[in-house]
């Protein structure tokens, strides 16, 4: 597979600070002269935006867990094929807000779908594409939910659901310590930012 660029994924529970820190990292990298592409799942393509609206709408009846999984995977299949692979083939540095670890954490650990099957289906959706680095921004779920302050379908889930998701992310990180870096976002934002940039620099220096 052509993968000359870099795919760096930001992950974490609701309100862990992914989106803010992703934007801040992108700005810092651009200030150093690097071309950076920012994207997100779900919703990184025109079709994905429609899937995201369906998935996040608090007024929609909840889909079954398998339906939900396939909607996220449809979003990923489209994003990988039409956005991520072409960007990586052009050698770009892509910062992506959520990717496969979210599916394993939310649909696998959170919803309780068979992890082995979720992994296999996800591998099909991402066509084997692997992030070069996953930055897991971690914080206690109560703190994250309070910070996020949103009211979409996921924010209405129980605390126990979000605890399973967080534990899932941490389990994924400990299974793949070379791919993940875990950063505690209870630390001051400037320190978190510096840790993120250090992790990105280490990843880019590996070439
Ligand atoms: P966010 O990207 O704005 O945080 O919201 C996306 C929501 O979708 C969030 O609650 C996590 C959830 N999600 C999944 O459940 N599975 C997935 O595969 C992805 C990418 C997101």
PDB file of C-alpha atoms and ligand atoms in Angstrom:
ATOM      1  CA  UNK A   1       0.000   0.000   0.000  1.00  0.00           C
ATOM      2  CA  UNK A   2       1.266   3.490  -0.827  1.00  0.00           C
ATOM      3  CA  UNK A   3       1.574   5.333   2.441  1.00  0.00           C
ATOM      4  CA  UNK A   4       4.207   7.972   2.144  1.00  0.00           C
ATOM      5  CA  UNK A   5       2.511  10.438   4.456  1.00  0.00           C
ATOM      6  CA  UNK A   6       1.644  10.107   8.139  1.00  0.00           C
ATOM      7  CA  UNK A   7      -1.663   9.418   9.819  1.00  0.00           C
ATOM      8  CA  UNK A   8      -1.874  10.669  13.392  1.00  0.00           C
ATOM      9  CA  UNK A   9      -5.110   9.944  15.203  1.00  0.00           C
ATOM     10  CA  UNK A  10      -6.464  11.762  18.268  1.00  0.00           C
ATOM     11  CA  UNK A  11      -8.658   9.619  20.525  1.00  0.00           C
ATOM     12  CA  UNK A  12     -10.396   9.805  23.856  1.00  0.00           C
ATOM     13  CA  UNK A  13     -13.638   9.863  25.779  1.00  0.00           C
ATOM     14  CA  UNK A  14     -16.133  12.707  25.403  1.00  0.00           C
ATOM     15  CA  UNK A  15     -14.602  16.016  26.485  1.00  0.00           C
ATOM     16  CA  UNK A  16     -11.050  14.663  26.778  1.00  0.00           C
ATOM     17  CA  UNK A  17      -9.868  17.594  24.640  1.00  0.00           C
ATOM     18  CA  UNK A  18      -9.238  15.892  21.273  1.00  0.00           C
ATOM     19  CA  UNK A  19     -10.636  18.531  18.979  1.00  0.00           C
ATOM     20  CA  UNK A  20      -9.063  21.498  20.790  1.00  0.00           C
ATOM     21  CA  UNK A  21      -5.659  19.836  21.019  1.00  0.00           C
ATOM     22  CA  UNK A  22      -5.801  18.585  17.441  1.00  0.00           C
ATOM     23  CA  UNK A  23      -6.390  22.143  16.186  1.00  0.00           C
ATOM     24  CA  UNK A  24      -3.668  23.503  18.436  1.00  0.00           C
ATOM     25  CA  UNK A  25      -1.172  20.861  17.283  1.00  0.00           C
ATOM     26  CA  UNK A  26      -2.055  21.547  13.637  1.00  0.00           C
ATOM     27  CA  UNK A  27      -1.480  25.292  14.133  1.00  0.00           C
ATOM     28  CA  UNK A  28       1.878  24.695  15.854  1.00  0.00           C
ATOM     29  CA  UNK A  29       3.048  22.341  13.102  1.00  0.00           C
ATOM     30  CA  UNK A  30       1.979  24.799  10.397  1.00  0.00           C
ATOM     31  CA  UNK A  31       3.838  27.594  12.192  1.00  0.00           C
ATOM     32  CA  UNK A  32       6.945  25.422  11.772  1.00  0.00           C
ATOM     33  CA  UNK A  33       6.296  25.221   8.045  1.00  0.00           C
ATOM     34  CA  UNK A  34       4.689  21.774   7.827  1.00  0.00           C
ATOM     35  CA  UNK A  35       1.661  21.217   5.618  1.00  0.00           C
ATOM     36  CA  UNK A  36      -1.010  19.609   7.792  1.00  0.00           C
ATOM     37  CA  UNK A  37      -4.426  18.249   6.885  1.00  0.00           C
ATOM     38  CA  UNK A  38      -7.137  18.090   9.584  1.00  0.00           C
ATOM     39  CA  UNK A  39     -10.040  15.679   9.351  1.00  0.00           C
ATOM     40  CA  UNK A  40     -12.498  13.794  11.571  1.00  0.00           C
ATOM     41  CA  UNK A  41     -14.633  10.689  11.894  1.00  0.00           C
ATOM     42  CA  UNK A  42     -17.505  10.441  11.617  1.00  0.00           C
ATOM     43  CA  UNK A  43     -18.000  13.185   9.018  1.00  0.00           C
ATOM     44  CA  UNK A  44     -14.767  13.586   7.057  1.00  0.00           C
ATOM     45  CA  UNK A  45     -16.500  13.310   3.659  1.00  0.00           C
ATOM     46  CA  UNK A  46     -19.773  14.681   2.203  1.00  0.00           C
ATOM     47  CA  UNK A  47     -21.478  11.293   2.704  1.00  0.00           C
ATOM     48  CA  UNK A  48     -19.867  11.033   6.133  1.00  0.00           C
ATOM     49  CA  UNK A  49     -21.420  14.342   7.183  1.00  0.00           C
ATOM     50  CA  UNK A  50     -24.850  12.884   6.471  1.00  0.00           C
ATOM     51  CA  UNK A  51     -24.002   9.707   8.379  1.00  0.00           C
ATOM     52  CA  UNK A  52     -22.735  11.813  11.297  1.00  0.00           C
ATOM     53  CA  UNK A  53     -26.004  13.750  11.414  1.00  0.00           C
ATOM     54  CA  UNK A  54     -27.919  10.462  11.571  1.00  0.00           C
ATOM     55  CA  UNK A  55     -25.634   9.030  14.239  1.00  0.00           C
ATOM     56  CA  UNK A  56     -25.563  12.045  16.528  1.00  0.00           C
ATOM     57  CA  UNK A  57     -29.206  13.122  16.366  1.00  0.00           C
ATOM     58  CA  UNK A  58     -30.597  12.813  19.885  1.00  0.00           C
ATOM     59  CA  UNK A  59     -34.139  12.724  18.437  1.00  0.00           C
ATOM     60  CA  UNK A  60     -33.530   9.607  16.351  1.00  0.00           C
ATOM     61  CA  UNK A  61     -34.482   6.276  17.887  1.00  0.00           C
ATOM     62  CA  UNK A  62     -31.270   4.479  18.859  1.00  0.00           C
ATOM     63  CA  UNK A  63     -30.116   2.079  16.118  1.00  0.00           C
ATOM     64  CA  UNK A  64     -29.251  -1.468  17.152  1.00  0.00           C
ATOM     65  CA  UNK A  65     -25.583  -1.799  18.142  1.00  0.00           C
ATOM     66  CA  UNK A  66     -24.786  -3.681  14.909  1.00  0.00           C
ATOM     67  CA  UNK A  67     -26.564  -1.043  12.807  1.00  0.00           C
ATOM     68  CA  UNK A  68     -24.610   1.629  14.617  1.00  0.00           C
ATOM     69  CA  UNK A  69     -21.363  -0.245  13.946  1.00  0.00           C
ATOM     70  CA  UNK A  70     -22.079  -0.505  10.226  1.00  0.00           C
ATOM     71  CA  UNK A  71     -22.893   3.216  10.008  1.00  0.00           C
ATOM     72  CA  UNK A  72     -19.525   4.115  11.574  1.00  0.00           C
ATOM     73  CA  UNK A  73     -17.788   1.623   9.294  1.00  0.00           C
ATOM     74  CA  UNK A  74     -19.561   3.041   6.224  1.00  0.00           C
ATOM     75  CA  UNK A  75     -18.270   6.467   7.241  1.00  0.00           C
ATOM     76  CA  UNK A  76     -14.742   4.999   7.640  1.00  0.00           C
ATOM     77  CA  UNK A  77     -14.762   3.085   4.343  1.00  0.00           C
ATOM     78  CA  UNK A  78     -15.683   6.270   2.486  1.00  0.00           C
ATOM     79  CA  UNK A  79     -13.185   8.398   4.413  1.00  0.00           C
ATOM     80  CA  UNK A  80     -10.278   5.966   3.932  1.00  0.00           C
ATOM     81  CA  UNK A  81     -10.882   5.425   0.228  1.00  0.00           C
ATOM     82  CA  UNK A  82     -11.727   8.948  -0.855  1.00  0.00           C
ATOM     83  CA  UNK A  83      -9.802  11.143   1.591  1.00  0.00           C
ATOM     84  CA  UNK A  84      -7.169   9.443   3.744  1.00  0.00           C
ATOM     85  CA  UNK A  85      -5.472   7.159   1.222  1.00  0.00           C
ATOM     86  CA  UNK A  86      -5.181   9.886  -1.437  1.00  0.00           C
ATOM     87  CA  UNK A  87      -3.837  12.394   1.132  1.00  0.00           C
ATOM     88  CA  UNK A  88      -1.286   9.876   2.439  1.00  0.00           C
ATOM     89  CA  UNK A  89      -0.285   8.926  -1.096  1.00  0.00           C
ATOM     90  CA  UNK A  90       0.488  12.635  -1.689  1.00  0.00           C
ATOM     91  CA  UNK A  91       2.777  12.477   1.359  1.00  0.00           C
ATOM     92  CA  UNK A  92       0.622  14.629   3.619  1.00  0.00           C
ATOM     93  CA  UNK A  93       0.639  14.763   7.399  1.00  0.00           C
ATOM     94  CA  UNK A  94      -2.960  14.000   8.386  1.00  0.00           C
ATOM     95  CA  UNK A  95      -4.350  14.672  11.858  1.00  0.00           C
ATOM     96  CA  UNK A  96      -7.606  12.762  12.302  1.00  0.00           C
ATOM     97  CA  UNK A  97     -10.094  13.275  15.137  1.00  0.00           C
ATOM     98  CA  UNK A  98     -11.093   9.636  15.933  1.00  0.00           C
ATOM     99  CA  UNK A  99     -10.525   6.471  13.881  1.00  0.00           C
ATOM    100  CA  UNK A 100     -10.706   2.702  14.460  1.00  0.00           C
ATOM    101  CA  UNK A 101      -9.839   2.808  18.181  1.00  0.00           C
ATOM    102  CA  UNK A 102     -13.137   4.667  18.743  1.00  0.00           C
ATOM    103  CA  UNK A 103     -15.049   1.837  17.069  1.00  0.00           C
ATOM    104  CA  UNK A 104     -13.328  -0.772  19.223  1.00  0.00           C
ATOM    105  CA  UNK A 105     -13.826   1.317  22.366  1.00  0.00           C
ATOM    106  CA  UNK A 106     -17.451   2.438  21.785  1.00  0.00           C
ATOM    107  CA  UNK A 107     -19.026  -0.405  19.784  1.00  0.00           C
ATOM    108  CA  UNK A 108     -16.772  -3.164  21.162  1.00  0.00           C
ATOM    109  CA  UNK A 109     -16.099  -2.315  24.814  1.00  0.00           C
ATOM    110  CA  UNK A 110     -18.991   0.147  25.262  1.00  0.00           C
ATOM    111  CA  UNK A 111     -21.848  -1.638  23.476  1.00  0.00           C
ATOM    112  CA  UNK A 112     -20.412  -5.098  24.132  1.00  0.00           C
ATOM    113  CA  UNK A 113     -20.228  -6.295  20.513  1.00  0.00           C
ATOM    114  CA  UNK A 114     -17.838  -9.199  19.897  1.00  0.00           C
ATOM    115  CA  UNK A 115     -14.430  -7.502  19.727  1.00  0.00           C
ATOM    116  CA  UNK A 116     -12.966 -10.043  17.360  1.00  0.00           C
ATOM    117  CA  UNK A 117     -15.767  -9.486  14.832  1.00  0.00           C
ATOM    118  CA  UNK A 118     -15.605  -5.699  15.259  1.00  0.00           C
ATOM    119  CA  UNK A 119     -11.858  -5.823  14.581  1.00  0.00           C
ATOM    120  CA  UNK A 120     -12.344  -7.904  11.441  1.00  0.00           C
ATOM    121  CA  UNK A 121     -15.089  -5.684  10.023  1.00  0.00           C
ATOM    122  CA  UNK A 122     -13.105  -2.566  10.875  1.00  0.00           C
ATOM    123  CA  UNK A 123     -10.078  -3.949   9.060  1.00  0.00           C
ATOM    124  CA  UNK A 124     -12.201  -4.292   5.922  1.00  0.00           C
ATOM    125  CA  UNK A 125     -13.525  -0.726   6.282  1.00  0.00           C
ATOM    126  CA  UNK A 126     -10.059   0.775   6.711  1.00  0.00           C
ATOM    127  CA  UNK A 127      -8.546  -1.429   3.980  1.00  0.00           C
ATOM    128  CA  UNK A 128      -5.738  -2.321   6.338  1.00  0.00           C
ATOM    129  CA  UNK A 129      -4.730   1.331   6.840  1.00  0.00           C
ATOM    130  CA  UNK A 130      -3.010   1.771  10.228  1.00  0.00           C
ATOM    131  CA  UNK A 131      -2.347   5.047  12.038  1.00  0.00           C
ATOM    132  CA  UNK A 132       1.351   5.836  12.488  1.00  0.00           C
ATOM    133  CA  UNK A 133       0.497   7.189  15.935  1.00  0.00           C
ATOM    134  CA  UNK A 134      -2.579   7.259  18.177  1.00  0.00           C
ATOM    135  CA  UNK A 135      -2.632  10.047  20.749  1.00  0.00           C
ATOM    136  CA  UNK A 136      -5.015   8.920  23.472  1.00  0.00           C
ATOM    137  CA  UNK A 137      -6.142  11.901  25.522  1.00  0.00           C
ATOM    138  CA  UNK A 138      -7.319  10.457  28.786  1.00  0.00           C
ATOM    139  CA  UNK A 139      -9.336  11.926  31.634  1.00  0.00           C
ATOM    140  CA  UNK A 140     -11.974  10.703  34.089  1.00  0.00           C
ATOM    141  CA  UNK A 141     -15.316  10.362  32.309  1.00  0.00           C
ATOM    142  CA  UNK A 142     -17.244  12.660  34.671  1.00  0.00           C
ATOM    143  CA  UNK A 143     -14.762  15.449  34.009  1.00  0.00           C
ATOM    144  CA  UNK A 144     -14.950  14.897  30.238  1.00  0.00           C
ATOM    145  CA  UNK A 145     -18.750  14.874  30.125  1.00  0.00           C
ATOM    146  CA  UNK A 146     -18.853  18.044  32.203  1.00  0.00           C
ATOM    147  CA  UNK A 147     -16.323  19.747  29.897  1.00  0.00           C
ATOM    148  CA  UNK A 148     -18.088  18.597  26.716  1.00  0.00           C
ATOM    149  CA  UNK A 149     -21.465  19.819  27.949  1.00  0.00           C
ATOM    150  CA  UNK A 150     -23.270  18.458  24.869  1.00  0.00           C
ATOM    151  CA  UNK A 151     -26.558  16.715  24.569  1.00  0.00           C
ATOM    152  CA  UNK A 152     -26.289  14.340  21.622  1.00  0.00           C
ATOM    153  CA  UNK A 153     -27.129  10.648  21.640  1.00  0.00           C
ATOM    154  CA  UNK A 154     -23.801   9.581  23.201  1.00  0.00           C
ATOM    155  CA  UNK A 155     -23.803  12.131  25.970  1.00  0.00           C
ATOM    156  CA  UNK A 156     -27.035  10.599  27.225  1.00  0.00           C
ATOM    157  CA  UNK A 157     -25.413   7.196  27.725  1.00  0.00           C
ATOM    158  CA  UNK A 158     -24.846   6.008  31.284  1.00  0.00           C
ATOM    159  CA  UNK A 159     -21.672   6.721  33.197  1.00  0.00           C
ATOM    160  CA  UNK A 160     -21.036   2.962  33.156  1.00  0.00           C
ATOM    161  CA  UNK A 161     -21.043   3.009  29.330  1.00  0.00           C
ATOM    162  CA  UNK A 162     -18.486   5.819  29.244  1.00  0.00           C
ATOM    163  CA  UNK A 163     -16.366   4.018  31.867  1.00  0.00           C
ATOM    164  CA  UNK A 164     -16.292   0.916  29.637  1.00  0.00           C
ATOM    165  CA  UNK A 165     -15.270   3.085  26.685  1.00  0.00           C
ATOM    166  CA  UNK A 166     -12.441   4.678  28.671  1.00  0.00           C
ATOM    167  CA  UNK A 167     -11.254   1.296  29.954  1.00  0.00           C
ATOM    168  CA  UNK A 168     -11.418   0.017  26.361  1.00  0.00           C
ATOM    169  CA  UNK A 169      -9.199   2.820  25.084  1.00  0.00           C
ATOM    170  CA  UNK A 170      -6.683   2.178  27.859  1.00  0.00           C
ATOM    171  CA  UNK A 171      -6.708  -1.567  27.101  1.00  0.00           C
ATOM    172  CA  UNK A 172      -6.067  -0.870  23.395  1.00  0.00           C
ATOM    173  CA  UNK A 173      -3.189   1.439  24.341  1.00  0.00           C
ATOM    174  CA  UNK A 174      -1.559  -1.135  26.570  1.00  0.00           C
ATOM    175  CA  UNK A 175      -1.857  -3.785  23.837  1.00  0.00           C
ATOM    176  CA  UNK A 176      -0.035  -1.556  21.339  1.00  0.00           C
ATOM    177  CA  UNK A 177       2.433   0.607  23.295  1.00  0.00           C
ATOM    178  CA  UNK A 178       4.469   1.370  20.169  1.00  0.00           C
ATOM    179  CA  UNK A 179       1.478   2.837  18.389  1.00  0.00           C
ATOM    180  CA  UNK A 180      -0.257   4.662  21.272  1.00  0.00           C
ATOM    181  CA  UNK A 181       0.801   7.461  23.546  1.00  0.00           C
ATOM    182  CA  UNK A 182      -1.496   8.144  26.517  1.00  0.00           C
ATOM    183  CA  UNK A 183      -1.654  11.715  27.804  1.00  0.00           C
ATOM    184  CA  UNK A 184      -3.518  12.748  30.960  1.00  0.00           C
ATOM    185  CA  UNK A 185      -5.553  15.845  30.089  1.00  0.00           C
ATOM    186  CA  UNK A 186      -6.088  16.806  33.725  1.00  0.00           C
ATOM    187  CA  UNK A 187      -2.637  18.396  33.356  1.00  0.00           C
ATOM    188  CA  UNK A 188      -2.454  22.080  32.305  1.00  0.00           C
ATOM    189  CA  UNK A 189      -3.326  22.538  28.608  1.00  0.00           C
ATOM    190  CA  UNK A 190       0.154  23.865  27.723  1.00  0.00           C
ATOM    191  CA  UNK A 191       1.780  20.755  29.151  1.00  0.00           C
ATOM    192  CA  UNK A 192      -0.635  18.492  27.261  1.00  0.00           C
ATOM    193  CA  UNK A 193       0.139  20.431  24.068  1.00  0.00           C
ATOM    194  CA  UNK A 194       3.901  20.038  24.588  1.00  0.00           C
ATOM    195  CA  UNK A 195       3.505  16.290  25.181  1.00  0.00           C
ATOM    196  CA  UNK A 196       1.469  15.975  21.982  1.00  0.00           C
ATOM    197  CA  UNK A 197       4.081  17.821  19.913  1.00  0.00           C
ATOM    198  CA  UNK A 198       6.856  15.685  21.407  1.00  0.00           C
ATOM    199  CA  UNK A 199       4.944  12.515  20.445  1.00  0.00           C
ATOM    200  CA  UNK A 200       4.350  13.825  16.906  1.00  0.00           C
ATOM    201  CA  UNK A 201       8.042  14.719  16.549  1.00  0.00           C
ATOM    202  CA  UNK A 202       9.098  11.241  17.682  1.00  0.00           C
ATOM    203  CA  UNK A 203       6.698   9.696  15.182  1.00  0.00           C
ATOM    204  CA  UNK A 204       7.920  11.860  12.282  1.00  0.00           C
ATOM    205  CA  UNK A 205      11.566  11.221  13.219  1.00  0.00           C
ATOM    206  CA  UNK A 206      11.064   7.461  12.819  1.00  0.00           C
ATOM    207  CA  UNK A 207      11.311   7.733   9.004  1.00  0.00           C
TER     208      UNK A 207
HETATM  209  P1  LIG B   1     -17.019  13.486  18.409  1.00  0.00           P
HETATM  210  O1  LIG B   1     -16.112  13.060  17.300  1.00  0.00           O
HETATM  211  O2  LIG B   1     -17.601  14.805  18.194  1.00  0.00           O
HETATM  212  O3  LIG B   1     -16.407  13.281  19.755  1.00  0.00           O
HETATM  213  O4  LIG B   1     -18.321  12.545  18.392  1.00  0.00           O
HETATM  214  C1  LIG B   1     -18.430  11.397  17.716  1.00  0.00           C
HETATM  215  C2  LIG B   1     -19.217  10.413  18.558  1.00  0.00           C
HETATM  216  O5  LIG B   1     -19.270   9.177  17.842  1.00  0.00           O
HETATM  217  C3  LIG B   1     -18.589  10.138  19.898  1.00  0.00           C
HETATM  218  O6  LIG B   1     -19.610  10.009  20.874  1.00  0.00           O
HETATM  219  C4  LIG B   1     -17.920   8.801  19.707  1.00  0.00           C
HETATM  220  C5  LIG B   1     -18.760   8.131  18.667  1.00  0.00           C
HETATM  221  N1  LIG B   1     -18.042   7.177  17.812  1.00  0.00           N
HETATM  222  C6  LIG B   1     -18.338   5.834  17.908  1.00  0.00           C
HETATM  223  O7  LIG B   1     -19.157   5.433  18.718  1.00  0.00           O
HETATM  224  N2  LIG B   1     -17.705   4.961  17.078  1.00  0.00           N
HETATM  225  C7  LIG B   1     -16.800   5.360  16.135  1.00  0.00           C
HETATM  226  O8  LIG B   1     -16.251   4.522  15.395  1.00  0.00           O
HETATM  227  C8  LIG B   1     -16.493   6.773  16.044  1.00  0.00           C
HETATM  228  C9  LIG B   1     -15.511   7.255  15.010  1.00  0.00           C
HETATM  229  C10 LIG B   1     -17.140   7.639  16.890  1.00  0.00           C
END
